[in-house]
Amino acid sequence: MKRNHKLISIAALVSAMALSGWVLPACSAKKDGNVFNETDVTEGEGNNNTGTGSEGSSQDVSKPETPEIEMPQPQPAKAQYVSVTASGVNLRSGAGTNYFAMGTAEKNTLYAIYGRQGDWYMTYYKNKPVYINANYCTVVQMSKNANEDVEKVITEGYKYMGVTYVYGATRYHDGTGKKLAGFTTSAFDCSSLMQYIFKIGADVNLQVTTRTQVVQGKTVSKNDLQRGDLMFFTNSTRKDKVGVERIGHVALYLGNNYILHTASDYAKIEQISSTRWSYYIQSQRML
């Protein structure tokens, strides 16, 4: 009877605990020597109720915002030239001293680089490929204009370095695009060279003289000069005239104080001298 009384007492105690909200602890056991509880969540698995994994929590934790990275803007490609460091440097038909000398390069003039073979740079002279020894020049770089048409005009001009200056040389066209008889790329004056390379490079019709070209395009200030602008100058025989009659020379600006033009002897790329700057009148943008 005592045993039955004990069983009844234990059963009554359990019932009383259940009615009062008490919950018996779940069974525990040992695994590899560690106590684990059947209600534990296995490490690395998500909790279906909270949606968080082993590194998460039931609280809403905001992730830090990704900082905005300012992407670098693309820069215009560089035009590369050789600057001649000595006078009378041979321009040869091939990459070697055994090739024929097509002409000579003047000190401090530039020639566009089209490639290199060993110690020889390839460029253009009188509309033909020639080679200049790297030991007699240094490399100069200039930023290209983002306008591709401008670069096409300039590239066309590169071909005619060394072409003889002839005052009044026959123009490529009459100013409206109509071709003229007798034109040749073997002779240019300043305005005929500009007219030709703008037509071939960008299909722009320039007029036939510096004094008619100066009223074309958009006038730009000296401080706003850009690669591809036309620069107009007076000269010793016209400096005392007035209006457009003062204009006596035109050149294509390349940047870094360099111009492509026909000087009094031949077509070349050179720096604007202080004397030429003293003759400067204005600049026009055609593209």
XYZ file of C-alpha atoms in Angstrom:
287
model
C 0.000 0.000 0.000
C 2.781 2.425 0.785
C 4.231 1.824 -2.688
C 0.877 2.581 -4.298
C 0.553 5.711 -2.206
C 3.988 6.887 -3.464
C 3.023 6.315 -7.094
C -0.225 8.164 -6.627
C 1.649 11.060 -4.926
C 4.176 11.329 -7.807
C 1.384 11.232 -10.408
C -0.507 13.883 -8.527
C 2.623 16.058 -8.326
C 3.210 15.789 -12.081
C -0.384 16.720 -12.813
C -0.186 19.675 -10.493
C 3.004 20.912 -12.170
C 1.422 20.598 -15.610
C -1.621 22.544 -14.513
C 0.586 25.305 -13.074
C 2.563 25.734 -16.395
C 5.707 23.853 -15.528
C 7.370 21.955 -18.431
C 9.703 19.035 -17.931
C 13.153 19.540 -19.499
C 13.924 17.636 -22.676
C 16.212 14.672 -22.537
C 19.925 15.357 -22.731
C 22.701 13.051 -23.687
C 26.405 13.163 -24.387
C 27.904 13.175 -27.884
C 31.698 12.919 -28.215
C 31.879 13.907 -24.536
C 29.771 17.079 -24.927
C 26.284 17.552 -23.641
C 23.797 18.465 -26.341
C 20.100 19.248 -26.149
C 17.598 17.908 -28.642
C 16.182 21.400 -29.042
C 19.555 22.921 -30.113
C 19.921 24.159 -33.735
C 22.765 22.531 -35.628
C 25.538 25.050 -36.441
C 25.408 26.389 -39.966
C 21.785 25.532 -40.632
C 19.120 28.184 -40.947
C 16.172 28.574 -38.595
C 12.970 28.164 -40.566
C 11.100 30.517 -38.289
C 13.536 33.422 -38.278
C 15.283 32.925 -41.649
C 18.697 33.402 -40.082
C 21.687 31.100 -40.143
C 24.442 30.415 -37.683
C 25.896 33.917 -38.171
C 22.532 35.641 -38.106
C 20.058 36.476 -35.388
C 16.363 36.918 -35.079
C 16.874 40.693 -34.986
C 16.861 42.801 -38.197
C 20.446 44.000 -38.677
C 20.912 46.385 -41.650
C 23.932 45.785 -43.866
C 26.263 48.738 -44.409
C 25.706 50.498 -47.734
C 28.277 49.874 -50.443
C 30.242 53.101 -50.919
C 29.903 54.711 -54.342
C 33.122 54.475 -56.334
C 33.800 57.239 -58.822
C 34.864 55.571 -62.032
C 37.741 57.225 -63.894
C 36.697 58.930 -67.112
C 38.241 57.558 -70.322
C 41.083 59.711 -71.504
C 41.749 60.504 -75.161
C 44.476 58.384 -76.708
C 47.898 59.887 -77.242
C 49.371 60.857 -80.567
C 53.049 59.949 -80.754
C 55.781 61.761 -82.637
C 59.533 61.715 -82.977
C 61.267 65.005 -82.298
C 64.454 65.242 -84.310
C 67.474 66.043 -82.118
C 70.016 66.862 -84.829
C 70.062 68.638 -88.158
C 70.209 66.792 -91.476
C 69.038 63.405 -90.159
C 68.375 61.048 -93.051
C 64.865 59.810 -93.783
C 65.396 56.428 -95.454
C 63.202 54.208 -97.585
C 63.767 51.248 -95.239
C 64.823 50.435 -91.680
C 68.595 50.504 -92.169
C 71.507 52.635 -93.327
C 71.755 50.633 -96.545
C 68.417 52.045 -97.733
C 68.131 55.090 -99.960
C 67.869 58.516 -98.252
C 64.568 60.064 -99.351
C 65.340 63.369 -97.658
C 66.563 64.877 -94.401
C 64.819 65.981 -91.224
C 65.319 69.359 -89.609
C 66.243 69.637 -85.929
C 63.275 70.108 -83.545
C 60.674 69.208 -86.163
C 58.176 66.425 -85.432
C 57.113 63.414 -87.466
C 54.183 61.157 -86.599
C 55.120 57.631 -85.515
C 53.501 54.823 -87.517
C 55.579 51.951 -86.170
C 59.048 50.826 -85.194
C 61.501 48.257 -86.556
C 64.489 47.801 -84.305
C 66.195 51.194 -83.988
C 64.077 52.776 -86.713
C 60.799 54.661 -86.482
C 58.443 54.630 -89.443
C 56.827 57.911 -90.477
C 55.693 59.693 -93.659
C 57.550 62.112 -95.896
C 56.155 63.509 -99.153
C 53.325 60.964 -99.009
C 55.687 57.987 -98.763
C 56.692 55.817 -95.774
C 60.198 56.531 -94.515
C 62.348 55.531 -91.538
C 64.349 57.624 -89.095
C 67.012 56.331 -86.709
C 65.873 56.340 -83.073
C 69.321 57.503 -81.948
C 68.631 60.919 -83.479
C 65.217 61.612 -82.019
C 63.079 61.514 -78.890
C 59.413 60.578 -78.507
C 56.840 63.316 -77.895
C 53.204 62.660 -76.981
C 50.096 64.814 -77.338
C 46.498 64.139 -76.350
C 44.225 63.446 -79.290
C 40.986 65.294 -79.891
C 37.891 63.248 -78.961
C 36.424 64.270 -82.335
C 37.486 61.540 -84.775
C 37.056 63.833 -87.776
C 39.626 66.217 -86.337
C 42.108 63.365 -86.027
C 41.404 62.246 -89.592
C 42.264 65.740 -90.832
C 45.487 65.769 -88.826
C 46.444 62.276 -89.974
C 45.988 63.358 -93.578
C 48.352 66.241 -92.954
C 51.072 63.943 -91.579
C 51.565 62.399 -95.008
C 52.785 65.591 -96.630
C 55.665 66.570 -94.385
C 58.511 67.740 -96.553
C 56.343 68.759 -99.524
C 57.737 71.911 -101.103
C 56.069 75.260 -100.427
C 54.849 76.939 -103.600
C 53.039 80.252 -103.296
C 49.727 80.152 -105.139
C 49.813 76.371 -105.612
C 46.746 75.023 -107.414
C 43.897 74.270 -105.008
C 42.216 70.902 -104.724
C 38.797 72.469 -105.295
C 37.133 75.834 -105.898
C 35.823 76.304 -102.358
C 32.548 74.482 -102.967
C 34.019 71.031 -103.529
C 34.378 71.187 -107.306
C 37.812 69.798 -108.185
C 40.249 71.956 -110.093
C 42.491 70.861 -112.939
C 46.226 70.897 -112.358
C 46.134 70.069 -108.638
C 49.025 68.011 -107.265
C 50.077 66.877 -103.791
C 53.671 67.680 -104.716
C 53.214 71.402 -104.034
C 51.247 73.302 -101.392
C 51.053 76.743 -99.908
C 49.589 77.260 -96.444
C 45.923 77.626 -97.379
C 45.927 74.973 -100.108
C 47.312 72.380 -97.673
C 44.602 73.197 -95.123
C 41.904 73.057 -97.792
C 43.099 69.673 -99.030
C 43.430 67.870 -95.671
C 40.070 69.157 -94.402
C 38.339 67.940 -97.558
C 40.004 64.527 -97.637
C 39.955 64.001 -93.870
C 36.488 65.286 -92.956
C 34.746 66.386 -96.169
C 34.823 70.034 -95.074
C 34.989 72.601 -97.882
C 37.419 75.385 -97.027
C 37.749 78.422 -99.235
C 40.773 79.068 -101.432
C 42.815 81.682 -99.505
C 43.655 82.501 -95.914
C 41.550 85.675 -96.141
C 38.438 83.741 -97.124
C 39.104 80.803 -94.792
C 39.355 83.091 -91.748
C 35.646 83.936 -91.897
C 34.625 80.267 -91.862
C 33.829 78.187 -88.781
C 33.617 79.425 -85.198
C 36.026 81.990 -83.770
C 37.787 80.748 -80.624
C 39.958 82.657 -78.193
C 43.658 82.042 -77.811
C 43.023 80.541 -74.371
C 40.461 78.126 -75.833
C 42.677 76.737 -78.575
C 42.139 73.032 -79.241
C 43.873 70.450 -81.340
C 42.553 70.794 -84.895
C 41.783 74.536 -84.784
C 43.069 76.762 -87.578
C 45.358 79.586 -86.487
C 45.637 82.715 -88.624
C 48.615 85.055 -88.638
C 49.773 88.194 -90.354
C 53.289 88.558 -91.720
C 55.923 91.189 -92.318
C 54.320 92.368 -95.576
C 50.712 92.467 -94.324
C 50.989 93.498 -90.682
C 50.104 97.123 -91.428
C 46.973 96.326 -93.405
C 43.490 96.299 -91.861
C 40.689 93.735 -91.567
C 41.098 90.395 -93.301
C 43.790 91.920 -95.506
C 46.143 91.532 -92.552
C 45.854 87.736 -92.763
C 48.832 86.159 -94.500
C 49.274 82.664 -93.057
C 47.254 79.730 -91.688
C 48.380 76.704 -89.658
C 46.743 73.718 -87.959
C 47.140 73.643 -84.183
C 48.193 70.274 -82.711
C 48.705 71.106 -79.045
C 51.699 71.817 -76.774
C 52.516 74.910 -78.877
C 53.006 72.842 -82.066
C 51.509 73.566 -85.483
C 51.322 71.652 -88.756
C 51.722 73.979 -91.745
C 53.711 74.864 -94.820
C 56.370 77.330 -93.818
C 58.357 79.335 -96.334
C 60.264 76.205 -97.430
C 58.181 73.034 -96.927
C 55.426 71.396 -94.892
C 56.446 70.610 -91.326
C 55.410 70.267 -87.691
C 57.200 72.728 -85.449
C 56.707 74.894 -82.390
C 55.223 78.365 -82.698
C 58.104 80.777 -82.373
C 57.887 84.019 -80.410
C 58.068 85.920 -83.704
C 55.118 84.000 -85.132
C 53.136 84.559 -81.931
C 53.699 88.291 -82.390
C 51.918 87.938 -85.753
C 48.973 85.969 -84.371
C 45.510 87.317 -85.297
C 42.819 84.760 -84.448
C 41.723 81.106 -84.551
C 38.781 79.358 -86.174
C 37.217 75.980 -85.322
C 35.963 74.123 -88.371
C 34.910 70.881 -86.622
